[in-house]
């Protein structure tokens, strides 16, 4: 078995930042809000008078789509301004501490 820089183990510290960014909930939620917001926004733009009449004259799809689209953008902006930080492994931290 070689002990080089490359290993077949899935829990390598070098791979942790990429996995943490991949599963960051801000990315997932931001993408979903952008996608659904765009769909609802388009439905609000192409909707007819019948849809507006159901909502007492307010174009709910348009406003909900705008809000969802902006919220998705804010989630993605938050993710880019405050990237995920990886905490040190608890097992390694305990080994370095002296026992009182």
mmCIF file of C-alpha atoms in Angstrom:
data_model
loop_
_atom_site.group_PDB
_atom_site.id
_atom_site.type_symbol
_atom_site.label_atom_id
_atom_site.label_comp_id
_atom_site.label_asym_id
_atom_site.label_seq_id
_atom_site.Cartn_x
_atom_site.Cartn_y
_atom_site.Cartn_z
ATOM 1 C CA UNK A 1 0.000 0.000 0.000
ATOM 2 C CA UNK A 2 1.529 3.363 -0.987
ATOM 3 C CA UNK A 3 1.377 6.378 1.312
ATOM 4 C CA UNK A 4 1.576 9.111 -1.315
ATOM 5 C CA UNK A 5 -0.410 12.326 -1.539
ATOM 6 C CA UNK A 6 -3.262 10.555 -3.302
ATOM 7 C CA UNK A 7 -5.389 8.126 -1.334
ATOM 8 C CA UNK A 8 -8.576 6.205 -2.004
ATOM 9 C CA UNK A 9 -10.112 7.208 1.342
ATOM 10 C CA UNK A 10 -13.167 9.485 0.980
ATOM 11 C CA UNK A 11 -12.480 11.593 4.104
ATOM 12 C CA UNK A 12 -9.328 13.386 3.009
ATOM 13 C CA UNK A 13 -8.871 16.915 4.359
ATOM 14 C CA UNK A 14 -7.863 18.121 0.877
ATOM 15 C CA UNK A 15 -11.294 17.154 -0.479
ATOM 16 C CA UNK A 16 -13.283 18.595 2.429
ATOM 17 C CA UNK A 17 -13.599 22.208 1.165
ATOM 18 C CA UNK A 18 -14.976 21.116 -2.210
ATOM 19 C CA UNK A 19 -17.515 18.795 -0.572
ATOM 20 C CA UNK A 20 -18.520 21.450 1.963
ATOM 21 C CA UNK A 21 -19.191 23.983 -0.789
ATOM 22 C CA UNK A 22 -21.097 21.402 -2.803
ATOM 23 C CA UNK A 23 -23.495 20.656 0.049
ATOM 24 C CA UNK A 24 -23.828 24.217 1.350
ATOM 25 C CA UNK A 25 -27.557 24.752 1.906
ATOM 26 C CA UNK A 26 -27.296 28.359 0.792
ATOM 27 C CA UNK A 27 -26.331 27.140 -2.688
ATOM 28 C CA UNK A 28 -29.143 24.627 -2.886
ATOM 29 C CA UNK A 29 -31.806 26.967 -1.535
ATOM 30 C CA UNK A 30 -30.559 29.891 -3.618
ATOM 31 C CA UNK A 31 -30.677 27.824 -6.792
ATOM 32 C CA UNK A 32 -34.138 26.492 -6.047
ATOM 33 C CA UNK A 33 -35.527 29.930 -5.217
ATOM 34 C CA UNK A 34 -34.008 31.342 -8.423
ATOM 35 C CA UNK A 35 -35.463 28.547 -10.550
ATOM 36 C CA UNK A 36 -38.941 28.570 -9.020
ATOM 37 C CA UNK A 37 -38.934 32.355 -8.829
ATOM 38 C CA UNK A 38 -38.186 32.589 -12.541
ATOM 39 C CA UNK A 39 -41.009 30.159 -13.354
ATOM 40 C CA UNK A 40 -43.543 31.986 -11.181
ATOM 41 C CA UNK A 41 -42.342 35.363 -12.500
ATOM 42 C CA UNK A 42 -42.902 34.257 -16.102
ATOM 43 C CA UNK A 43 -46.339 32.924 -15.145
ATOM 44 C CA UNK A 44 -47.124 36.330 -13.665
ATOM 45 C CA UNK A 45 -45.990 38.117 -16.814
ATOM 46 C CA UNK A 46 -48.009 35.957 -19.198
ATOM 47 C CA UNK A 47 -51.011 35.439 -16.911
ATOM 48 C CA UNK A 48 -54.353 36.810 -17.962
ATOM 49 C CA UNK A 49 -57.081 38.842 -16.340
ATOM 50 C CA UNK A 50 -58.720 35.699 -14.968
ATOM 51 C CA UNK A 51 -55.724 35.076 -12.704
ATOM 52 C CA UNK A 52 -55.808 38.673 -11.500
ATOM 53 C CA UNK A 53 -59.532 38.523 -10.867
ATOM 54 C CA UNK A 54 -59.049 35.502 -8.587
ATOM 55 C CA UNK A 55 -56.628 37.541 -6.461
ATOM 56 C CA UNK A 56 -58.747 40.694 -6.128
ATOM 57 C CA UNK A 57 -56.848 42.552 -8.850
ATOM 58 C CA UNK A 58 -53.328 41.781 -7.616
ATOM 59 C CA UNK A 59 -50.896 39.879 -9.808
ATOM 60 C CA UNK A 60 -49.758 37.472 -7.077
ATOM 61 C CA UNK A 61 -47.630 35.346 -9.398
ATOM 62 C CA UNK A 62 -45.646 38.383 -10.498
ATOM 63 C CA UNK A 63 -44.973 39.606 -6.968
ATOM 64 C CA UNK A 64 -44.256 36.153 -5.551
ATOM 65 C CA UNK A 65 -41.885 35.452 -8.461
ATOM 66 C CA UNK A 66 -40.013 38.712 -7.866
ATOM 67 C CA UNK A 67 -39.693 37.995 -4.139
ATOM 68 C CA UNK A 68 -38.507 34.417 -4.719
ATOM 69 C CA UNK A 69 -36.030 35.502 -7.399
ATOM 70 C CA UNK A 70 -34.567 38.223 -5.148
ATOM 71 C CA UNK A 71 -34.417 35.814 -2.191
ATOM 72 C CA UNK A 72 -32.527 33.253 -4.290
ATOM 73 C CA UNK A 73 -30.084 35.935 -5.373
ATOM 74 C CA UNK A 74 -29.559 36.986 -1.747
ATOM 75 C CA UNK A 75 -28.812 33.395 -0.717
ATOM 76 C CA UNK A 76 -26.196 33.077 -3.465
ATOM 77 C CA UNK A 77 -24.735 36.491 -2.645
ATOM 78 C CA UNK A 78 -24.524 35.496 1.036
ATOM 79 C CA UNK A 79 -22.709 32.297 0.051
ATOM 80 C CA UNK A 80 -20.172 34.174 -2.063
ATOM 81 C CA UNK A 81 -19.548 36.897 0.549
ATOM 82 C CA UNK A 82 -19.238 34.451 3.463
ATOM 83 C CA UNK A 83 -17.700 31.200 2.183
ATOM 84 C CA UNK A 84 -17.902 27.973 4.153
ATOM 85 C CA UNK A 85 -15.066 27.446 6.609
ATOM 86 C CA UNK A 86 -13.994 23.955 7.472
ATOM 87 C CA UNK A 87 -13.465 23.319 11.190
ATOM 88 C CA UNK A 88 -10.551 21.118 12.197
ATOM 89 C CA UNK A 89 -11.375 17.474 12.760
ATOM 90 C CA UNK A 90 -12.451 16.808 16.351
ATOM 91 C CA UNK A 91 -10.385 13.614 16.536
ATOM 92 C CA UNK A 92 -7.170 15.455 15.650
ATOM 93 C CA UNK A 93 -7.935 18.284 18.070
ATOM 94 C CA UNK A 94 -8.367 15.918 21.013
ATOM 95 C CA UNK A 95 -5.047 14.216 20.330
ATOM 96 C CA UNK A 96 -3.144 17.507 20.456
ATOM 97 C CA UNK A 97 -4.629 18.713 23.770
ATOM 98 C CA UNK A 98 -2.806 17.779 26.940
ATOM 99 C CA UNK A 99 -4.898 15.863 29.452
ATOM 100 C CA UNK A 100 -5.250 17.813 32.734
#
